[in-house]
Coordinates of C-alpha atoms in Angstrom, one line a residue:
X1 CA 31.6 9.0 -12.4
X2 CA 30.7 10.3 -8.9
X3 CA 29.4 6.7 -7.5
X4 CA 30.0 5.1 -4.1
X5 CA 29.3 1.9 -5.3
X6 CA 28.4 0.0 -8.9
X7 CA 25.8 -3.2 -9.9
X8 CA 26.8 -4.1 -12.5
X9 CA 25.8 -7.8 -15.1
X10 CA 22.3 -6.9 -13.9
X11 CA 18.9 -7.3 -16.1
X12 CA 17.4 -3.9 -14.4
X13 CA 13.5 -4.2 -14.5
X14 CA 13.4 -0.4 -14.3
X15 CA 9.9 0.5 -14.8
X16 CA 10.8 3.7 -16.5
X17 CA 8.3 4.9 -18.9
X18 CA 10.7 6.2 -20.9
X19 CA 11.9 2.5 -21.8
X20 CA 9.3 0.9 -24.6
X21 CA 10.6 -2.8 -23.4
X22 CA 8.4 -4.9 -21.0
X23 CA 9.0 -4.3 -17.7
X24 CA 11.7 -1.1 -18.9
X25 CA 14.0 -3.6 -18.9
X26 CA 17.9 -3.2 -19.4
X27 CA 19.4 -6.2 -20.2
X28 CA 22.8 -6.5 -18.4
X29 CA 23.1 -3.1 -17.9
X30 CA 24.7 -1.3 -14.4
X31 CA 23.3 0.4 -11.6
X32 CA 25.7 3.2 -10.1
X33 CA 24.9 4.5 -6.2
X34 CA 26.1 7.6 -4.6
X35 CA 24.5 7.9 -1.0
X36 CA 21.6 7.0 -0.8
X37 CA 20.5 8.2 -4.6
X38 CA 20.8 5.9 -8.0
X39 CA 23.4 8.1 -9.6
X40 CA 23.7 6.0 -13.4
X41 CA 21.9 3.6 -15.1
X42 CA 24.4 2.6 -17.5
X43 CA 24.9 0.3 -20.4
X44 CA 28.1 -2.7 -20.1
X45 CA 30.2 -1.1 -22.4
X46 CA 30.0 2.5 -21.0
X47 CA 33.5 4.1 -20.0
X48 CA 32.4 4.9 -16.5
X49 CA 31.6 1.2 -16.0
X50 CA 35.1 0.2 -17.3
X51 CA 36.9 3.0 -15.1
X52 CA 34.8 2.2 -12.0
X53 CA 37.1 2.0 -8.8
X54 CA 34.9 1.9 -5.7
X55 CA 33.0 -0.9 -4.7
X56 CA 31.5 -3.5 -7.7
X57 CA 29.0 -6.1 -7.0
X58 CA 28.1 -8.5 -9.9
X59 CA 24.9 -9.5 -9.9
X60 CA 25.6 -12.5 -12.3
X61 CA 22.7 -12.2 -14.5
X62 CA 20.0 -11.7 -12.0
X63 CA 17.3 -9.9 -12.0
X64 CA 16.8 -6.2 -10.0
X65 CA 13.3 -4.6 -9.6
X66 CA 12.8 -1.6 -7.3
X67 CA 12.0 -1.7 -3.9
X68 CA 8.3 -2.6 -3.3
X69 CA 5.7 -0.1 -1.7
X70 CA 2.6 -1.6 -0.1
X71 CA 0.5 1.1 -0.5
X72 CA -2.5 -0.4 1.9
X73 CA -2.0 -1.7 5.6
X74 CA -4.0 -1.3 8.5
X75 CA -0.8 -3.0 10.2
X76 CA -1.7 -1.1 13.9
X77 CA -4.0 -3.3 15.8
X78 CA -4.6 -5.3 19.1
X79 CA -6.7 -8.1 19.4
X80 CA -8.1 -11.1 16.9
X81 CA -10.7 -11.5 14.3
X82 CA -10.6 -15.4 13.9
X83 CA -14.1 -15.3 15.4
X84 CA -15.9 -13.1 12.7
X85 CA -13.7 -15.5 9.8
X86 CA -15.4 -18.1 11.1
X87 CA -19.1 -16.8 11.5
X88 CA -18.5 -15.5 8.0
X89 CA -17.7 -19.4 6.9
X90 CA -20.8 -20.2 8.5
X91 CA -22.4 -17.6 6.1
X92 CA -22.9 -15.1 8.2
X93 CA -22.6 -11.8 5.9
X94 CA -19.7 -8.9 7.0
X95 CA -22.4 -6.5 7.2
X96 CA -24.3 -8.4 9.8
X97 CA -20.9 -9.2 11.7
X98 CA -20.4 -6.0 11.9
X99 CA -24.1 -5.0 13.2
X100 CA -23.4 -7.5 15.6
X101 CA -20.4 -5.6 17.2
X102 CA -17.9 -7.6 15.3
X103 CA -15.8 -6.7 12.5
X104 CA -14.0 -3.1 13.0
X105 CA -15.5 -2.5 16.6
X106 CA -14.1 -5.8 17.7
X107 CA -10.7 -4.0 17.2
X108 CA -11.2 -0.5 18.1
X109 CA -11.9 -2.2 21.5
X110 CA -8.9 -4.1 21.5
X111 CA -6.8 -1.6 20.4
X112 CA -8.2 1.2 22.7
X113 CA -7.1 -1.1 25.7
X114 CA -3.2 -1.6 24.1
X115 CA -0.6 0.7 25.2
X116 CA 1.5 2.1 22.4
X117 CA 4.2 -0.5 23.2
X118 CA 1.7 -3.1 23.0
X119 CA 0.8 -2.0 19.7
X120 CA 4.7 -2.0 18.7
X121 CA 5.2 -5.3 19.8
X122 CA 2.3 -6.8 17.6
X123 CA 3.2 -4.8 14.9
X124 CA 6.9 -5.5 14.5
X125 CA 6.4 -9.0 13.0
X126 CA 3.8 -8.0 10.8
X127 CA 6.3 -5.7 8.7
X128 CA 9.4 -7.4 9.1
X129 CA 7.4 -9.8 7.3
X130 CA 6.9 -7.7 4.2
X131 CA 10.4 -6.4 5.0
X132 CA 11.5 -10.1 3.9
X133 CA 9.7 -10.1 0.4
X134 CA 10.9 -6.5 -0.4
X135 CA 8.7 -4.0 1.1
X136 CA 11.0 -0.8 1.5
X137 CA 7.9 1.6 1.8
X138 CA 4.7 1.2 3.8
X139 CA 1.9 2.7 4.2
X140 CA 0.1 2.4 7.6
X141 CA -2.9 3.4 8.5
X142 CA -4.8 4.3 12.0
X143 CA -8.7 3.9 12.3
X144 CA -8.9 1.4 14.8
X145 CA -8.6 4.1 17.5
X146 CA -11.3 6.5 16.9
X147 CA -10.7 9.0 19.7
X148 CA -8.5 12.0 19.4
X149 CA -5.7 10.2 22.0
X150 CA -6.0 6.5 20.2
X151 CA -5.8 7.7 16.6
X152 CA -2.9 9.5 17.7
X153 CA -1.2 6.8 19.8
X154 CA -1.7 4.9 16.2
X155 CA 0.3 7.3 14.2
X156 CA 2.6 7.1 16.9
X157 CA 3.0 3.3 17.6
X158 CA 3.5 3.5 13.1
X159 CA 6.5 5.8 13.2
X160 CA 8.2 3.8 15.5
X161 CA 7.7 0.2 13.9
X162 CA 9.1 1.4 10.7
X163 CA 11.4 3.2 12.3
X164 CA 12.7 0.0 13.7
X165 CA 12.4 -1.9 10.6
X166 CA 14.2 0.7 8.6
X167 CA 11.5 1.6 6.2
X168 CA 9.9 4.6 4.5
X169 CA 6.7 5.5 6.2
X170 CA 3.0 6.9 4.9
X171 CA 1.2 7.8 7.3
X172 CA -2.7 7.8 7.4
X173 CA -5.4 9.5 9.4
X174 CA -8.1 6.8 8.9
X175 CA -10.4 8.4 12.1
X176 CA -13.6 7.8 9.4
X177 CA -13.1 4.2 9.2
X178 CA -16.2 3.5 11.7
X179 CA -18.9 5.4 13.8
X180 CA -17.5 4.8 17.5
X181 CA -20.1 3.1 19.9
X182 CA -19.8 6.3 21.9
X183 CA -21.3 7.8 18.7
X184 CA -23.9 5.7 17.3
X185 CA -26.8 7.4 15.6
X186 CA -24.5 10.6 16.0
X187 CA -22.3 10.0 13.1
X188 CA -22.0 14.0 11.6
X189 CA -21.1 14.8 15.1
X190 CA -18.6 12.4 15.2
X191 CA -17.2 13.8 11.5
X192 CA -16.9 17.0 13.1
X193 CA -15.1 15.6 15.7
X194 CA -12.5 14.6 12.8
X195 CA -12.5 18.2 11.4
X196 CA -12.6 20.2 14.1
X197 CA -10.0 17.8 16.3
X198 CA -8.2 14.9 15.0
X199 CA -7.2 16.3 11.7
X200 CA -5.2 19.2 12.8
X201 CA -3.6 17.6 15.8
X202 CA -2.0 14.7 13.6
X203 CA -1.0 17.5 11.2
X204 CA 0.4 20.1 13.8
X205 CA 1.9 16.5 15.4
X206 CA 3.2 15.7 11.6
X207 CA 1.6 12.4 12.4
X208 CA 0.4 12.0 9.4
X209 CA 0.8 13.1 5.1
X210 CA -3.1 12.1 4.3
X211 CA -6.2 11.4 5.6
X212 CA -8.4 8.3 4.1
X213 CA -12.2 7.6 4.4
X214 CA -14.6 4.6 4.5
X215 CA -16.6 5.7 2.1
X216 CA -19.4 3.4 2.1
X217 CA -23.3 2.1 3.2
X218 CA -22.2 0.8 6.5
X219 CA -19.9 4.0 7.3
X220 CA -19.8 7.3 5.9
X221 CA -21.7 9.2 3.1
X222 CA -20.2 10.9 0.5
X223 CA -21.4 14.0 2.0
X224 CA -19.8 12.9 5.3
X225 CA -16.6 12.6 3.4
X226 CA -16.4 15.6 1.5
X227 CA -16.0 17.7 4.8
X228 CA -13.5 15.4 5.7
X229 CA -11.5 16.2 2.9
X230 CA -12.1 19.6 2.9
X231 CA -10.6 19.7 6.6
X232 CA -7.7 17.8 5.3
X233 CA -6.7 19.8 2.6
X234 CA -7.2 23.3 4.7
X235 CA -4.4 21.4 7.1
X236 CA -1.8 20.4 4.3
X237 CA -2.9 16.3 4.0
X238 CA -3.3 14.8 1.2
X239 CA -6.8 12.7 0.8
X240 CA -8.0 9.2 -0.5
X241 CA -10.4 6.8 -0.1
X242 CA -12.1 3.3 0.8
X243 CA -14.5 3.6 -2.1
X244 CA -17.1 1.2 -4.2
X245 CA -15.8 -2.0 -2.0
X246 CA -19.5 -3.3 -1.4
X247 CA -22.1 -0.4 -2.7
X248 CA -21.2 2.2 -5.5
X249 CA -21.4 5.4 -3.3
X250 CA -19.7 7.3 -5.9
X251 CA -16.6 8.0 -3.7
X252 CA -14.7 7.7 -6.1
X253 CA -15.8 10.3 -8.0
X254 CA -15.4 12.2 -4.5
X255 CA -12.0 11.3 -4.5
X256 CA -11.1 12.4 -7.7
X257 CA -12.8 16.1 -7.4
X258 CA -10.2 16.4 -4.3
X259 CA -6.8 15.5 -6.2
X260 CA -7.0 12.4 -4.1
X261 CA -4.0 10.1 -4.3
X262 CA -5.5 7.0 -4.5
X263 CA -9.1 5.4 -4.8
X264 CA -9.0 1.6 -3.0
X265 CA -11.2 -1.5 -3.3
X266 CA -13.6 -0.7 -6.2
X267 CA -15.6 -3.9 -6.6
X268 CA -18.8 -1.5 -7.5
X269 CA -16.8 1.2 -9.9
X270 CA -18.9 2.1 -12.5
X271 CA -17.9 3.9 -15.7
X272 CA -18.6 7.4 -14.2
X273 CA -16.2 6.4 -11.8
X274 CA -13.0 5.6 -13.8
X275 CA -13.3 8.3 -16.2
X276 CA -13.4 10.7 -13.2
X277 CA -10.2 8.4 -11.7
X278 CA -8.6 8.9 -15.8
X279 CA -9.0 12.3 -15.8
X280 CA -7.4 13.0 -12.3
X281 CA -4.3 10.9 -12.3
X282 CA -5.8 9.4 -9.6
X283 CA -4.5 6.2 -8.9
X284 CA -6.5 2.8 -8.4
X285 CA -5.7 0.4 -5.5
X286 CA -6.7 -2.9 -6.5
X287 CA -6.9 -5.3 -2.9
X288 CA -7.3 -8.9 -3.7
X289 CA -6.9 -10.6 -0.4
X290 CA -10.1 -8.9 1.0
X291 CA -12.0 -10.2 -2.1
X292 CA -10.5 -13.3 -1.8
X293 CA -11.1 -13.9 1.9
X294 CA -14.8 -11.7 1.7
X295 CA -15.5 -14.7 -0.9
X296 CA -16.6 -11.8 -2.8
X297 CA -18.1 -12.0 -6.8
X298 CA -18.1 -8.8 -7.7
X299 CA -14.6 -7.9 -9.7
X300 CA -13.2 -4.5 -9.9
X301 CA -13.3 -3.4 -13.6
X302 CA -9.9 -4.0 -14.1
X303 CA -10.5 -4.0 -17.8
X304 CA -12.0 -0.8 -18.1
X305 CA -9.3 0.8 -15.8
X306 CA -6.1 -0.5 -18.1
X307 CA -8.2 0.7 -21.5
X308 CA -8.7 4.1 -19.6
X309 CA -4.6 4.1 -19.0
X310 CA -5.5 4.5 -15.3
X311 CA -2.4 2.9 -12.9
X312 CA -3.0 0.6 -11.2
X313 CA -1.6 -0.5 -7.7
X314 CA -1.7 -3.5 -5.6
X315 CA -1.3 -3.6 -1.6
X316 CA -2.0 -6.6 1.1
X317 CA -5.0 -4.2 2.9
X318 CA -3.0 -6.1 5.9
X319 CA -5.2 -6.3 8.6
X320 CA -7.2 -8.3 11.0
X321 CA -10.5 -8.9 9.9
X322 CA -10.9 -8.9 5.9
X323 CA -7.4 -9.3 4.6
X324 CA -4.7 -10.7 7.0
X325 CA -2.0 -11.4 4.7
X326 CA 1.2 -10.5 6.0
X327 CA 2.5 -10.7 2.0
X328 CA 3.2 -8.3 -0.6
X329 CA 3.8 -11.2 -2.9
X330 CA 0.6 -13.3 -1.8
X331 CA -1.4 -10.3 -2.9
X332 CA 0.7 -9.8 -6.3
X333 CA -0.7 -13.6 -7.2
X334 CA -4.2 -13.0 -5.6
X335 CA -4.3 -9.8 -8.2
X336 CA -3.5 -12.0 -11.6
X337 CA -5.5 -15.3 -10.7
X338 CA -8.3 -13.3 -9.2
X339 CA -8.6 -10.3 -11.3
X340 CA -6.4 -10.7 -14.2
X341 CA -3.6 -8.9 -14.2
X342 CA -0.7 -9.9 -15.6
X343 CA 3.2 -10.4 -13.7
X344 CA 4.3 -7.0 -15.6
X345 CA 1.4 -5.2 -14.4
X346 CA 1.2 -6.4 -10.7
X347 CA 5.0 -6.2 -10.5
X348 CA 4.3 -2.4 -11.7
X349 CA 1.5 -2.3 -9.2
X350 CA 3.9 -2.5 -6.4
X351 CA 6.4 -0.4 -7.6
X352 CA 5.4 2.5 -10.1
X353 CA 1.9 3.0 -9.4
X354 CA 2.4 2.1 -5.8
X355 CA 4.8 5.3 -5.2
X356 CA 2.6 7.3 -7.2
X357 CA -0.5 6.6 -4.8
X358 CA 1.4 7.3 -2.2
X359 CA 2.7 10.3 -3.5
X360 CA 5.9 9.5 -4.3
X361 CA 6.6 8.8 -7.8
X362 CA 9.3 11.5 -8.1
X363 CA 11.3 9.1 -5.6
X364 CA 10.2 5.6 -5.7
X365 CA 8.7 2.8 -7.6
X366 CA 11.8 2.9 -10.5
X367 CA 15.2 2.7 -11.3
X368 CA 15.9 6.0 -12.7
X369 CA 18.6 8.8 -11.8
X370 CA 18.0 10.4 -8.7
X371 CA 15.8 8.0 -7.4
X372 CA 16.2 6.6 -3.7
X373 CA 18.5 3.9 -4.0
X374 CA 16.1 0.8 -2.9
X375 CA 15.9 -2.0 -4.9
X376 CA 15.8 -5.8 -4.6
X377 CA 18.4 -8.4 -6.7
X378 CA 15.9 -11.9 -7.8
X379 CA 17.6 -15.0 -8.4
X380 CA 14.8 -16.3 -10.6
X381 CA 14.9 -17.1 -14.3
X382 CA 11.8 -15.1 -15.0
X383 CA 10.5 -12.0 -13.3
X384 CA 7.1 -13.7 -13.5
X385 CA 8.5 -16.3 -11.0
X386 CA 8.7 -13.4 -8.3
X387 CA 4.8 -13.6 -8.7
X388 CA 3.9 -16.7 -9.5
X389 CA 6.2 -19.1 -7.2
X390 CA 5.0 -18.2 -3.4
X391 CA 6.4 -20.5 -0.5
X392 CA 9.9 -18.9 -0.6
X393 CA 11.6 -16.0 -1.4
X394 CA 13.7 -15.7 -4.2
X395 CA 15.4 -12.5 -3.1
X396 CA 18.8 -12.1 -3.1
X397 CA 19.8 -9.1 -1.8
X398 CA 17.5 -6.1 -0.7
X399 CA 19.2 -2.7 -1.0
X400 CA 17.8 0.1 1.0
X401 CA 19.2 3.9 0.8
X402 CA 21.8 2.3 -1.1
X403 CA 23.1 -0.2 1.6
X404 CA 23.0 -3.8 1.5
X405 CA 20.6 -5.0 4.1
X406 CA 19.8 -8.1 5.4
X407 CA 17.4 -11.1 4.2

């Protein structure tokens, strides 16, 4: 076997779709590395097992999921949002805190005034923290810049925090995520602004692999968004979308006509909605922790979704206003209590479905041959525990591009 190094006595929770038990579990079987690629996934009693020379690690009956993708962080920003949390306890709606210039404005400000190293600084906590429960991929959005040089110096500040916390990187134009001040009542000039200007300079920059929207009563119009996607698409980026979080704008809909990876939020999908999302492949981004700190009441149709066999992934929505949860895990527990789901499905939501919406399920999310080589080793007696018991982190070893890395 041509292997660097072997797992073996592990219960593989490989998420393959080609394996009819829960979770595409392998009971005790072995995991075989060469580089930075899983090169076997082979039962105890196979010969190559047996002859295996290089270096063995026995996981003792634990229990090895892949490496987690949190497919949803706005995890650039300066500045705090405490205040609007707390006018929002006093009942204050998010739409009025946000009239007010609170809520995304409050950081665009902030975040206009950081220097890129600024931005680093505050950032590098944020993902070594999902680093600690797993995270191996991230997505990262910008959006709180909203000028040519500050969306940019966004994508930038991105590159290098994962850079520096040694994990895979997403990138995502998020320029529609709020009509600047500089812009008010001026919003189509402001989208052509994103056409014409900030969508090829983060591709000719390769800044960025897709290009998201706000989608939404208080932002942009469907309309709005369309030419956004069409300038993204003529530039080589992928699209998705902000959709149905607090109107039904049919964005997701939008989304779906484009190819989009991913559809996120959803509170207000309708049934038009996930058939289009069904028929596309498109996958739904369920995000809890803004629901949950929103004190919202309107669910996503999570039903609905798993009878139309649409995937479903989970992601934090780290940021600073409406969801800052610094936890992959957190929002994994937010998804079953909240919305339903159950451990197999979130668990799957973070893996599987997560690569897939951000467009790489022929590399991540399962433990299949020729996959990258991240996964995590649980030392739990129940995969459910990796969901259910928050406080501290079961994880026994994290393995990224096929090294052992530290907790």
């Amino acid at each position: 076997m041509d292997a660097d190094a072997l797992w073996v006595n592990a219960r593989l929770l490989t998420f393959d779709p080609a394996v009819s038990a829960p979770y595409g579990l392998r009971d005790g079987w072995a995991l075989a590395v060469r580089g930075n690629t899983i090169a076997a996934v082979l039962p105890p009693d196979a010969p190559e097992v047996r002859a295996f020379t290089g270096r063995v690690t026995d996981c003792g009956g634990k229990w090895v999921t892949p490496g987690f993708s949190d497919c949803h962080t706005h995890l650039i920003w300066a500045g705090s949002r405490a205040n609007d949390w707390q006018d929002r306890l006093t009942g204050v709606p998010y739409t009025e805190i946000a009239k007010r210039g609170g809520g995304i404005l409050s950081s665009v400000r902030a975040t206009r005034a950081a220097t890129a190293d600024e931005l680093v600084a505050l950032a590098l906590p944020r993902l070594r923290a999902l680093a600690a429960e797993g995270v191996t991929c991230v997505e990262i959005k910008s959006g709180y810049g909203l000028t040519t040089a500050d969306e940019l110096k966004m994508l930038r500040a991105a590159k290098r925090v994962a850079g520096e916390v040694g994990v895979e990187l997403s990138a995502t134009l998020l320029a529609a995520h709020a009509v600047p001040p500089e812009f008010a009542g001026r919003a189509d000039d402001y989208v052509s602004l994103i056409c014409s200007e900030m969508i090829p300079a983060a591709a000719q920059e390769n800044l960025a692999e897709a290009v998201d929207v706000f989608c939404e009563s208080i932002a942009f119009s469907p309309a709005q968004c369309d030419r956004i996607f069409a300038s993204a698409k003529a530039h080589g980026l992928a699209v998705k979308g902000h959709v149905e979080q607090l109107t039904n704008q049919h964005g997701a809909e939008l989304v779906a006509r484009h190819g989009g990876w991913s559809v996120d939020h959803l509170e207000y999908l309708d049934a038009a909605g996930v058939e289009a999302l069904a028929n596309a492949g498109t996958v739904a981004v369920l995000l809890p922790g803004a629901f949950y700190f929103l004190r919202e009441k309107q669910q996503p149709p999570v039903e609905a979704l798993r009878n139309a066999g649409v995937p479903m992934a989970v992601a934090t929505d780290l940021n600073p206003g409406t969801s800052p949860f610094a936890s992959l895990r957190i929002a994994m527990n937010m998804a079953c209590v909240l919305y339903g789901l159950l451990p197999e499905e979130a668990l799957e939501g973070v893996t599987r479905n997560a690569a897939k919406a951000l467009g790489r399920g022929d590399r991540f999310g399962t433990l299949e041959v020729g996959k990258r080589a991240d996964f995590l080793v649980w030392d739990v007696l129940h995969p459910a525990e990796i969901v259910c018991h928050l406080g501290v982190t079961p994880l026994a070893e994290r393995v990224v591009l096929g090294c052992s890395r530290g907790l």
